[in-house]
XYZ file of C-alpha atoms in Angstrom:
565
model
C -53.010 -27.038 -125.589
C -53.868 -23.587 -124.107
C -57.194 -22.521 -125.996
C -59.049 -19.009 -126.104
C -62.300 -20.062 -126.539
C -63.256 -22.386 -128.856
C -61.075 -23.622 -132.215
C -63.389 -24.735 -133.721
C -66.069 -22.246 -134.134
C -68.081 -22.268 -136.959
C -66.439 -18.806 -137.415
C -62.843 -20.204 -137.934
C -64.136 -22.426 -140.830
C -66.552 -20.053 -142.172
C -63.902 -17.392 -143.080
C -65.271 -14.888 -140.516
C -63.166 -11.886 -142.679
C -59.667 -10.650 -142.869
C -60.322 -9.520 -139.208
C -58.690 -12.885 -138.276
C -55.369 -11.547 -139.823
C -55.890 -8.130 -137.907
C -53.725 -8.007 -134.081
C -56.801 -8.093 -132.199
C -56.242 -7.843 -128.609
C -52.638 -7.419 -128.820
C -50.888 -6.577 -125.376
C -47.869 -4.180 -125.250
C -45.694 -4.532 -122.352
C -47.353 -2.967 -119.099
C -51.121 -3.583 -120.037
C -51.551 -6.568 -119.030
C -49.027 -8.321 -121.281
C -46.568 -9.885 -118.583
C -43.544 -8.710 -118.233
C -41.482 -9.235 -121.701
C -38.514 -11.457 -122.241
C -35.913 -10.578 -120.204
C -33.142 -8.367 -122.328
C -35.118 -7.557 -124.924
C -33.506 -5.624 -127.124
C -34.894 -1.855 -127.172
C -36.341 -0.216 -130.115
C -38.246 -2.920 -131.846
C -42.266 -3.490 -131.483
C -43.322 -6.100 -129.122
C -46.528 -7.407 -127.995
C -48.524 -10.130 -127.377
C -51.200 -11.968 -129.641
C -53.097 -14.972 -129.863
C -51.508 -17.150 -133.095
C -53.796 -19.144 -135.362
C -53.279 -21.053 -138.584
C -55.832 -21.123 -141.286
C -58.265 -23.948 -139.998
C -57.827 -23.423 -136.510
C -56.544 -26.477 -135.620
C -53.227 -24.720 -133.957
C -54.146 -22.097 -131.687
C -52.579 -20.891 -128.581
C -52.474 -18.488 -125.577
C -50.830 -15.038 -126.476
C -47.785 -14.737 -127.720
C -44.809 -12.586 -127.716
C -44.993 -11.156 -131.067
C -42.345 -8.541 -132.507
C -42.137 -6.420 -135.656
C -38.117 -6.032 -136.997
C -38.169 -3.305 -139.299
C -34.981 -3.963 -140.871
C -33.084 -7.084 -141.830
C -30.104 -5.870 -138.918
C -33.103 -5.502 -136.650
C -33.462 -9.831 -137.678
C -29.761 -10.411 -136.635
C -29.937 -8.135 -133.380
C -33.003 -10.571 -132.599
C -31.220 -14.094 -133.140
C -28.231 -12.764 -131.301
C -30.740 -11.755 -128.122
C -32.196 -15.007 -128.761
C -29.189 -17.194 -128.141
C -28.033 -15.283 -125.731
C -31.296 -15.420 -123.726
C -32.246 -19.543 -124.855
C -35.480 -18.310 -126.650
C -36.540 -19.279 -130.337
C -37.925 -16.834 -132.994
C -40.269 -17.821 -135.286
C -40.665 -15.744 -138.396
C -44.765 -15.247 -138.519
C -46.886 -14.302 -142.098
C -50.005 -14.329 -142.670
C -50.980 -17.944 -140.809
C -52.314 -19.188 -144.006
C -50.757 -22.917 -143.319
C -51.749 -26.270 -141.606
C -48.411 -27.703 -140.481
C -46.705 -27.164 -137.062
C -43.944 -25.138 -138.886
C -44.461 -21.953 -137.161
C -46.265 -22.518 -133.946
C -46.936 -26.368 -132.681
C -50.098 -27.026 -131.138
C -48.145 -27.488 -127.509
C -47.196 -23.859 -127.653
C -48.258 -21.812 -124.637
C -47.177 -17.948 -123.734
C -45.054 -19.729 -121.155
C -42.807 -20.557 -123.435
C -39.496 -19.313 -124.274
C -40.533 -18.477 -128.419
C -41.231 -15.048 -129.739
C -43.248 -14.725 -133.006
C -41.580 -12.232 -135.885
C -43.917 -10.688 -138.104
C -42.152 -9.956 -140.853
C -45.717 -8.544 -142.896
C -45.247 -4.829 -141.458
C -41.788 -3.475 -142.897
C -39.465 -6.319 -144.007
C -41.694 -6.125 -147.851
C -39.419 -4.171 -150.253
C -39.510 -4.614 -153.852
C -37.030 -4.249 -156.367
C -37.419 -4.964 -160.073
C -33.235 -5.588 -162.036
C -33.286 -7.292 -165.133
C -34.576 -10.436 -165.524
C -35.258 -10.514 -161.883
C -36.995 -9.030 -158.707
C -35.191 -8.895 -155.295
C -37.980 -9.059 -152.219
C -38.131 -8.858 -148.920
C -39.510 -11.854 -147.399
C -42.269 -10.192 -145.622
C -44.262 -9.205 -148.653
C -47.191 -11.139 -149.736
C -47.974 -12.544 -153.146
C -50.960 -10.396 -153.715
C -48.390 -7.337 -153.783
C -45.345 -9.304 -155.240
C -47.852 -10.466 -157.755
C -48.836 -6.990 -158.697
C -45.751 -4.896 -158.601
C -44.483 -7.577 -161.223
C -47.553 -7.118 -163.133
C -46.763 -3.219 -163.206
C -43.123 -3.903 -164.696
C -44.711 -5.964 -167.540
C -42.956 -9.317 -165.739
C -44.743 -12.107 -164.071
C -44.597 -16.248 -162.970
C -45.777 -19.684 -164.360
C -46.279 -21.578 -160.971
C -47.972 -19.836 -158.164
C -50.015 -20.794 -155.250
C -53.370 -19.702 -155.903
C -53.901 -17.681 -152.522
C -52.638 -14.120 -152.295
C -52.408 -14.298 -148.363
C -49.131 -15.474 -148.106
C -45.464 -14.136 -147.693
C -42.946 -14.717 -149.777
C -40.546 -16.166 -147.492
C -43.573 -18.688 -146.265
C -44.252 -19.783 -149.829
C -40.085 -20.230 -150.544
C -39.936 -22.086 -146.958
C -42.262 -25.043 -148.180
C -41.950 -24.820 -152.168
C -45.350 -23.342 -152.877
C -46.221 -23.794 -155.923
C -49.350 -24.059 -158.439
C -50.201 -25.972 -161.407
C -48.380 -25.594 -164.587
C -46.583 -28.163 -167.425
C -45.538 -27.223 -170.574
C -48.650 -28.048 -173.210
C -48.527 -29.966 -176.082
C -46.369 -27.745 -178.765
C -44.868 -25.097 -175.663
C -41.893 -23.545 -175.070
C -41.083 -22.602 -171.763
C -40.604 -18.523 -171.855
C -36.951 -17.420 -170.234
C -37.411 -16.558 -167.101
C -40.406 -19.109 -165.861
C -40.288 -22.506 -164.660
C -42.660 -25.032 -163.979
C -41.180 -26.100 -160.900
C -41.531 -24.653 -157.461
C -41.691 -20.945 -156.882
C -38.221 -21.867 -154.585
C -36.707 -22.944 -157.814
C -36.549 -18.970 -159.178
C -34.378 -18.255 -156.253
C -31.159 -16.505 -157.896
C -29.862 -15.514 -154.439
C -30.578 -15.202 -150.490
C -29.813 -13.493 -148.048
C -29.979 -15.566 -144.480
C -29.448 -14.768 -140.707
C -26.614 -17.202 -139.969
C -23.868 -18.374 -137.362
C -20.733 -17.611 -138.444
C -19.042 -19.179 -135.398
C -19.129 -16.689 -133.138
C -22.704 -14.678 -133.651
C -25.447 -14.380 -135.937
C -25.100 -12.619 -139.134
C -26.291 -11.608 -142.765
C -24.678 -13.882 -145.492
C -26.248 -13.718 -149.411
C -25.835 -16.795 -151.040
C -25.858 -17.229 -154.696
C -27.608 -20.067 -156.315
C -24.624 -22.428 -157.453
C -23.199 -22.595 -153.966
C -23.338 -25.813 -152.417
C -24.698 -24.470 -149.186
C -27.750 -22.874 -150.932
C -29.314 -26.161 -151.940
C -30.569 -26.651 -147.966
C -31.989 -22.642 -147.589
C -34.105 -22.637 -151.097
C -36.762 -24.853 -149.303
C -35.548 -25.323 -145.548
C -39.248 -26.167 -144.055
C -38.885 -23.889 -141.261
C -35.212 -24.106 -140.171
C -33.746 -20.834 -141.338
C -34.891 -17.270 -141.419
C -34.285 -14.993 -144.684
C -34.841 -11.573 -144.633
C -34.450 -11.409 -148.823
C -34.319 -13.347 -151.990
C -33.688 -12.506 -156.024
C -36.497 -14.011 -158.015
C -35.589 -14.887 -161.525
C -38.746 -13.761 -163.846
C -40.225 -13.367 -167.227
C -42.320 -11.621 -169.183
C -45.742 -11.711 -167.993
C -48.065 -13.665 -170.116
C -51.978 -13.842 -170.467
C -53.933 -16.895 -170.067
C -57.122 -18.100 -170.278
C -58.695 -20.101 -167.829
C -62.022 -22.384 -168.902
C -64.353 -24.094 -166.188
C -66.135 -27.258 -167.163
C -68.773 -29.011 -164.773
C -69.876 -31.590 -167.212
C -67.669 -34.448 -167.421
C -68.042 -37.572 -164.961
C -65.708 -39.199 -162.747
C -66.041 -42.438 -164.844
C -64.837 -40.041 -167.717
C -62.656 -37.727 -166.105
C -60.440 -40.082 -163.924
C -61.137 -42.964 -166.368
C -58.031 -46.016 -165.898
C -55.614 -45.991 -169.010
C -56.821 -47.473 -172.210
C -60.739 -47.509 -170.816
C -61.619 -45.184 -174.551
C -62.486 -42.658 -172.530
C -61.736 -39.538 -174.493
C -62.398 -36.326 -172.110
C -59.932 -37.279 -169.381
C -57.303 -35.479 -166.771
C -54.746 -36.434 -168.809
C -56.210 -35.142 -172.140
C -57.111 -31.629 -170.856
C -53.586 -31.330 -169.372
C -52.056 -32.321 -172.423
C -54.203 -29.605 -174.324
C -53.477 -26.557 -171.800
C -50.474 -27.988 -169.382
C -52.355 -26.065 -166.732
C -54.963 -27.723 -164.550
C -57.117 -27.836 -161.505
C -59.999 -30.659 -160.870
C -62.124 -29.683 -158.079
C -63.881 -33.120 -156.753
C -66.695 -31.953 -154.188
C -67.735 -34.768 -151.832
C -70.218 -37.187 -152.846
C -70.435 -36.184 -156.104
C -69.617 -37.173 -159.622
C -69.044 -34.474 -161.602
C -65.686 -32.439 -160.863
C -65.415 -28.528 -161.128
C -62.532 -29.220 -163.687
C -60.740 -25.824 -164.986
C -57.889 -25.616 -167.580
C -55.082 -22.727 -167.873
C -54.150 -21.848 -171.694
C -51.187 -19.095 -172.705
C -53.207 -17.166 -174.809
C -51.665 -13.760 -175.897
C -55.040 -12.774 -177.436
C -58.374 -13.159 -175.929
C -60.633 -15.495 -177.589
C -63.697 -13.982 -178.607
C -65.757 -16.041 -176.128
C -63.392 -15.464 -173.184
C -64.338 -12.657 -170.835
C -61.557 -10.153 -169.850
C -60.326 -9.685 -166.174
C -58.354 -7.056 -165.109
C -58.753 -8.467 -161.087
C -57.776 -11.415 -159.473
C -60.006 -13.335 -157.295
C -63.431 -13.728 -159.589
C -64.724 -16.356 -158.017
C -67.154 -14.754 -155.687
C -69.234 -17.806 -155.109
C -66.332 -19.720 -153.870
C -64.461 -16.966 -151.822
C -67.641 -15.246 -150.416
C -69.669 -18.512 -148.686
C -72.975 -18.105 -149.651
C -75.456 -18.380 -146.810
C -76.750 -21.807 -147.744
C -73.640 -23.272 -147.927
C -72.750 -21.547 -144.445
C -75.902 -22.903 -142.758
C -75.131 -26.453 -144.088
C -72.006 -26.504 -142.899
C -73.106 -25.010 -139.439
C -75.537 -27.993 -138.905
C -72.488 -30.273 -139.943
C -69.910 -28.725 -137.323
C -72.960 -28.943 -134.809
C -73.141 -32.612 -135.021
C -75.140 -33.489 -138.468
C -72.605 -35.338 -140.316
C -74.833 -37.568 -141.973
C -76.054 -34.435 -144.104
C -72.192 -34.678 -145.434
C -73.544 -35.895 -149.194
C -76.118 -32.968 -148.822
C -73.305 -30.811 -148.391
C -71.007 -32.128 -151.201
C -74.418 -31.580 -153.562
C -74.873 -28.631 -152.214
C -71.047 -26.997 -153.358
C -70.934 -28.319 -156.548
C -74.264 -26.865 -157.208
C -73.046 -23.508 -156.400
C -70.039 -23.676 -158.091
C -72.096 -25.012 -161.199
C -74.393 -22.168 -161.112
C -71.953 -19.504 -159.824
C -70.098 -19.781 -162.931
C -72.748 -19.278 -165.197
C -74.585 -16.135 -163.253
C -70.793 -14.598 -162.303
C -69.568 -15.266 -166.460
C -66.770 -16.714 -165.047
C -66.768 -20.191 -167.658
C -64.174 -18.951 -170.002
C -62.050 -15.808 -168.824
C -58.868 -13.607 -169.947
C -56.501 -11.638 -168.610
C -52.808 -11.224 -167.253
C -51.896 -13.933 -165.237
C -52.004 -12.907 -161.842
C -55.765 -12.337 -161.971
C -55.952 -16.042 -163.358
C -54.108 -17.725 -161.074
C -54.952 -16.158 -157.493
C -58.497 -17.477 -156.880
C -58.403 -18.053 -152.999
C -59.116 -15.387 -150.638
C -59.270 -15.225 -146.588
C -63.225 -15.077 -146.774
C -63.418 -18.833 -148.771
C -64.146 -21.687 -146.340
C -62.091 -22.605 -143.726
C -61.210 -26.585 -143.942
C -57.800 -28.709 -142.983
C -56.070 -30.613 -145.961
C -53.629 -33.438 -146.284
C -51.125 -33.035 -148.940
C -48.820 -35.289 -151.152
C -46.789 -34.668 -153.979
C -46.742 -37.774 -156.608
C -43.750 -37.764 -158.681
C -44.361 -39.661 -161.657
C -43.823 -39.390 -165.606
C -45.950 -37.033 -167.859
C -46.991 -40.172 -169.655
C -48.145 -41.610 -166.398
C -50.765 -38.731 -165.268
C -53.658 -40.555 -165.958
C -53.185 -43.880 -164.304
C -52.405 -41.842 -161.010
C -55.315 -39.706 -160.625
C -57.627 -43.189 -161.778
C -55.974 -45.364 -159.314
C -56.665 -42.444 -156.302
C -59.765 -41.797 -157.512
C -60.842 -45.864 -157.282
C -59.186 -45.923 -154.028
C -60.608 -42.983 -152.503
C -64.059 -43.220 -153.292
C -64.013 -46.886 -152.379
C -62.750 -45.602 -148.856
C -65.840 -42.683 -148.602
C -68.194 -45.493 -149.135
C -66.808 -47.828 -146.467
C -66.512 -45.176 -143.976
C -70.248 -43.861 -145.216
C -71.853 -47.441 -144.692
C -70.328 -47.299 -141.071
C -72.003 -44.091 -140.790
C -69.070 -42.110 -140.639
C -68.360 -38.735 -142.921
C -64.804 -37.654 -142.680
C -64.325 -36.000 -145.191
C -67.010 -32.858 -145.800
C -65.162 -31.235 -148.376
C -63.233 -31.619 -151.674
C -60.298 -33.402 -153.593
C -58.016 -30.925 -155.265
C -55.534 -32.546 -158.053
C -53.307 -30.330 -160.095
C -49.956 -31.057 -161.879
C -46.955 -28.986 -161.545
C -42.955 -29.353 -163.231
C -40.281 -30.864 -161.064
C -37.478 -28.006 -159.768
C -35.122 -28.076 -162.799
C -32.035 -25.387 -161.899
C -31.246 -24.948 -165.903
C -34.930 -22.614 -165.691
C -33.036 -19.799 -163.005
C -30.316 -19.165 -166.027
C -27.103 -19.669 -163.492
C -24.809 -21.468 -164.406
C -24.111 -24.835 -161.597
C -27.228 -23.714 -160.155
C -28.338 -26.070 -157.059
C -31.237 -27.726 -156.881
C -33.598 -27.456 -153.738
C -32.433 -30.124 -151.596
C -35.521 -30.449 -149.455
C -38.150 -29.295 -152.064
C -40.989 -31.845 -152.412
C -40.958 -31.418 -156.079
C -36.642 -32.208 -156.591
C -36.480 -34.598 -159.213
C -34.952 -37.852 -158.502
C -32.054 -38.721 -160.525
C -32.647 -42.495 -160.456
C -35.867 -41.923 -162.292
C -35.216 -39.450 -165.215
C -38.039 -40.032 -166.755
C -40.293 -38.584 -163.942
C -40.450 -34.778 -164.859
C -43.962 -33.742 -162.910
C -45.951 -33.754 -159.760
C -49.552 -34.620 -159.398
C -49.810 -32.707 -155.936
C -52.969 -33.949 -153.913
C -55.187 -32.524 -151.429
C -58.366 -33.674 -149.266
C -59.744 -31.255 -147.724
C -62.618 -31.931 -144.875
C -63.623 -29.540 -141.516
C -61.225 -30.672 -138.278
C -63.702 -31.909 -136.329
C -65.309 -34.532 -138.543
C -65.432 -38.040 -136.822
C -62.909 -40.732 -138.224
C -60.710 -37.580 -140.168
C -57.281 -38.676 -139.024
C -58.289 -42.095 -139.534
C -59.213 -41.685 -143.077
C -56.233 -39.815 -143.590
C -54.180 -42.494 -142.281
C -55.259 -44.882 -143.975
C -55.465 -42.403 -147.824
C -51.339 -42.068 -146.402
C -50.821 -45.422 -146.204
C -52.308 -45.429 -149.777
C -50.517 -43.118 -151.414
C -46.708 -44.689 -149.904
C -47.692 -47.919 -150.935
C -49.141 -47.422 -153.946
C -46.983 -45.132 -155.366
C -43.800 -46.415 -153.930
C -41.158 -46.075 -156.873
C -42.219 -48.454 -159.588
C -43.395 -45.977 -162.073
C -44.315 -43.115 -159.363
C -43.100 -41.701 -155.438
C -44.728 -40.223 -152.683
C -43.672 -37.216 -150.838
C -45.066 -35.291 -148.513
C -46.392 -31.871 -149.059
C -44.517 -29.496 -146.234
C -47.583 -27.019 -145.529
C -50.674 -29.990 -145.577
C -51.596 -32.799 -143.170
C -49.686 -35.554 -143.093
C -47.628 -38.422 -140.906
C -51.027 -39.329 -139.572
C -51.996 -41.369 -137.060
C -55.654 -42.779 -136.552
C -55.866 -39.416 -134.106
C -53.619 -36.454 -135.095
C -51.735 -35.452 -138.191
C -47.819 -34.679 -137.929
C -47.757 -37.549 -135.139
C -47.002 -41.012 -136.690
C -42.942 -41.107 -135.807
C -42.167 -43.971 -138.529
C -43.121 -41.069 -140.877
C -41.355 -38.282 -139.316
C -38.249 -39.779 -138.599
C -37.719 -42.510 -141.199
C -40.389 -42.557 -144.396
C -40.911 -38.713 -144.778
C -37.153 -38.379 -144.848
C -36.217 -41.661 -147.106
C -38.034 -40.016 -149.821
C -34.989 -37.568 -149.915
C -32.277 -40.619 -149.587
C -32.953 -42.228 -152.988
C -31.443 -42.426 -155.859
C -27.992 -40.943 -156.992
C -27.830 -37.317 -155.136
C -29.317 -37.861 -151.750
C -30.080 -34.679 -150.073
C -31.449 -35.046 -146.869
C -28.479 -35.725 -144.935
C -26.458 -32.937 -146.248
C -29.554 -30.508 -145.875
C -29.773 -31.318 -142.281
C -25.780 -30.645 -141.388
C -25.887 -27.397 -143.167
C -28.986 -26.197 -141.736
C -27.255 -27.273 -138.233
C -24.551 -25.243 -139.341
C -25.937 -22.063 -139.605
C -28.373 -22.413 -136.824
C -26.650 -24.829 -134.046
C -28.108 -23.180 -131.400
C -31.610 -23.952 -132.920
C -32.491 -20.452 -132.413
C -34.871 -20.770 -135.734
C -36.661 -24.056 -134.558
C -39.456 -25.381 -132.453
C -40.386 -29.010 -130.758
C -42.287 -30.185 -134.324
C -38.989 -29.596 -136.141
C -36.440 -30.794 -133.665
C -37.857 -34.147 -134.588
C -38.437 -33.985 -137.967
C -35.160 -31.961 -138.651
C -32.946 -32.917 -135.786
């Protein structure tokens, strides 16, 4: 892999600033660029740039990056493309782990050109009931412009940084169940944010060349594009959304492990399960090493409770987006070799968040939901994360998060007593609905074929996800081990009994004891399987329709020819 200095600076995981996300050093054509693709069509931007995703871990010599500033401007691009054996790759904001984009092979050699898609493809409409989008906009502004029209979501990623055609690519979603005694407002859904999709509009092959085609929702075809991981390219969707509502999030440091993550019938009486049954919204932070989470609960909550403090911003967690310069010199002794100061480190961020949220007032606050649910900005610390999605029953919450917990602290010790420290930073467990289509209000509306939260009609019963994420620094020795072995875990373990395993498209995963994204039983056979069960397969038929609207592969790279052939 072609590098440009080193990818692993204690820069990329300190958050340097949003100057990451800035086209530093960009190269038109005739300044020492190269010469451009051959053909290129006239008229659009092109230059090249250095591509990086959010931890670093994929970074590669400079590429040929253009800016479409129309949809037609797509299409004129794909046709060039096929004509010329190049692949595009639409490019957001880089806020991603996976090899969907870029893989970590890529060099400026290569016949790929980037599309940003952030500059002009980020109109906004709002039609009743709904909001049609350019895929180039990012949630922050989505987000807002909804919040204007009185209109908002349930289930959003909590980062801001991120387009909407990246979130609808891999299902983003956030954290949300209905609460004891709700009613799900018209227009929200607890799914994935891919399950509001009313319509789409794609660059296709229509047999001949590449075109525009909208798709509505209860075409067959659609099923494949509302979550395609990469395969596709749309230029603009139709949300389905509801009124906006106000919530109020509460932070609690105070309750143990032993209490929080407790087994089933232990008598514990302040547990995961509890506190999602009370607010169906919910977040435990688990810092490494430690035994008290950062636990916060989401309430609907159309007045503010006298003891809540009212927000009218998003993003109020300045002790966690900003990294204090304690934390920062910690973690630059750990990326400089000092691993064994890992429980330090753990100590150290849960102490911060502990106190942050009493000097910040930040405990118990109020306020539309956007500025409750994005919490993550570019400047927060810069770490890779696995990802799984455990589909399970609502009634079943409790013994999944105690049998991980067991399991993965058991694992952190063994690794500890052979003085190893792979994981420096934190579990993240939060709960989220399954992709019901009766929540966009069309009627025969498809479900997302390839979405990791799709329920699975042999089990019912299962109607949520406990999504999971470990998140540690790159280089920490015996990382892709321990994530093997936490894989093997979780598709064992939960393996269709009264839970399933699937993978989570934008995290680490199909590990081997070296390298995520490289075990091939995963890729080509278990990571695919957990789409072939049950009644309505999907993976199969997702596959021939994406390979029928892009045979040519123009919307592909290597990572995807094998995990989507």
């Amino acid at each position: 892999m072609s590098q440009l200095g080193d990818p692993f600076s204690r820069r990329s995981f300190l958050g340097a600033s949003a100057l990451a996300w800035l086209p530093v050093g960009a190269l038109l054509p005739g300044e020492g660029g190269g010469d451009p693709p051959p053909g290129f069509p006239p008229g659009i931007d092109l230059y090249r740039q250095a591509y990086e995703n959010w931890a670093g871990e994929i970074r590669t010599d400079a590429l040929w990056t253009c800016v479409p500033r129309t949809a037609d401007d797509v299409v004129l691009l794909a046709n060039w493309a096929h004509s010329q054996d190049f692949a595009l790759r639409p490019r957001g904001f880089r806020h991603g782990w996976s090899p969907l984009t870029v893989t970590p092979g890529t060099t400026g050699a290569d016949r790929v050109v980037l599309v940003d898609t952030t500059r002009h493809l980020k109109a906004m409409t709002v039609l009743p009931g709904a909001v049609r989008v350019q895929t180039g906009a990012s949630m922050d502004d989505l987000l807002a412009f909804l919040e204007d029209a009185g209109l908002g979501v349930t289930n959003t990623p909590a980062p801001g940084d991120l387009t909407v055609g990246g979130v609808l690519a891999i299902n983003g979603h956030g954290t949300s169940i209905p609460a004891a005694g709700e009613t799900r407002t018209p227009g929200h859904t607890y799914g994935s944010l891919s399950n509001l999709i009313i319509s789409l509009t794609a660059v296709v092959w229509d047999g001949s060349a590449y075109r525009l085609r909208t798709f509505q929702r209860d075409e067959p075809e659609c099923a494949a594009l509302l979550t395609h991981v990469g395969r596709a390219f749309l230029t603009e969707v139709t949300l389905r959304v509801g009124a906006n509502q106000n919530l109020r999030c509460v932070s609690r440091v105070d309750i143990p492990t032993s209490e929080l993550f407790a087994p089933p019938g232990s008598g514990a009486t302040r547990t995961f399960a509890s506190f999602l049954e009370e607010a169906g919204r919910i977040e435990a932070i688990w810092f490494v090493f430690t035994d008290h989470p950062w636990l916060k609960t989401w309430s609907v909550s159309p007045e503010r409770p006298p003891t809540s403090r009212p927000v009218v911003t998003p993003y109020n967690y300045v002790f966690s987006d900003n990294v204090p310069k304690p934390v920062s010199d910690l973690a630059d002794l750990l990326i400089n070799g000092a691993w064994f100061l890992t429980p330090t480190f753990g100590q150290l961020q849960y102490t911060t968040a502990a106190t942050g949220l009493t000097a910040t007032l930040t405990t118990d606050l109020w306020g539309p939901s956007k500025n409750l649910m994005l919490y993550v900005k570019p400047t927060t610390l810069r770490e890779t994360a696995n990802g799984y999605a455990v589909l399970t029953s609502r009634a079943e919450v409790q013994r999944v998060v105690s049998e991980f917990a067991t399991f993965y602290k058991e694992l952190l010790h063994t690794y500890a007593a052979r003085g190893l420290f792979p994981v420096t930073g934190q579990v993240e467990i939060r709960v989220g609905g399954l992709d019901d289509p009766a929540h966009v209000g069309v009627p025969g509306a498809v479900t997302p074929a390839l979405s990791a939260a799709r329920p699975r009609g042999d089990h019912p019963e299962w109607d949520v996800a406990v999504w999971f994420d470990v998140l540690t620094f790159p280089t920490a020795p015996g990382a892709a081990a321990f994530y093997r072995e936490m894989e093997q875990f979780f598709f064992t373990n939960y393996s269709g009994s009264y839970a399933a395993t699937r993978a989570e498209w934008s995290k680490g995963w199909a590990y081997t004891t070296e390298a995520a994204w490289a075990d091939q039983t995963m890729l080509t056979s278990t990571v695919p399987d957990t789409y072939r069960q049950g009644p309505n397969p999907s993976w199969d038929a997702a596959l021939a329709t994406l390979n029928a609207y892009d045979p040519h592969r123009v919307f592909s790279n290597p990572f995807l020819d094998v995990l989507l052939p």
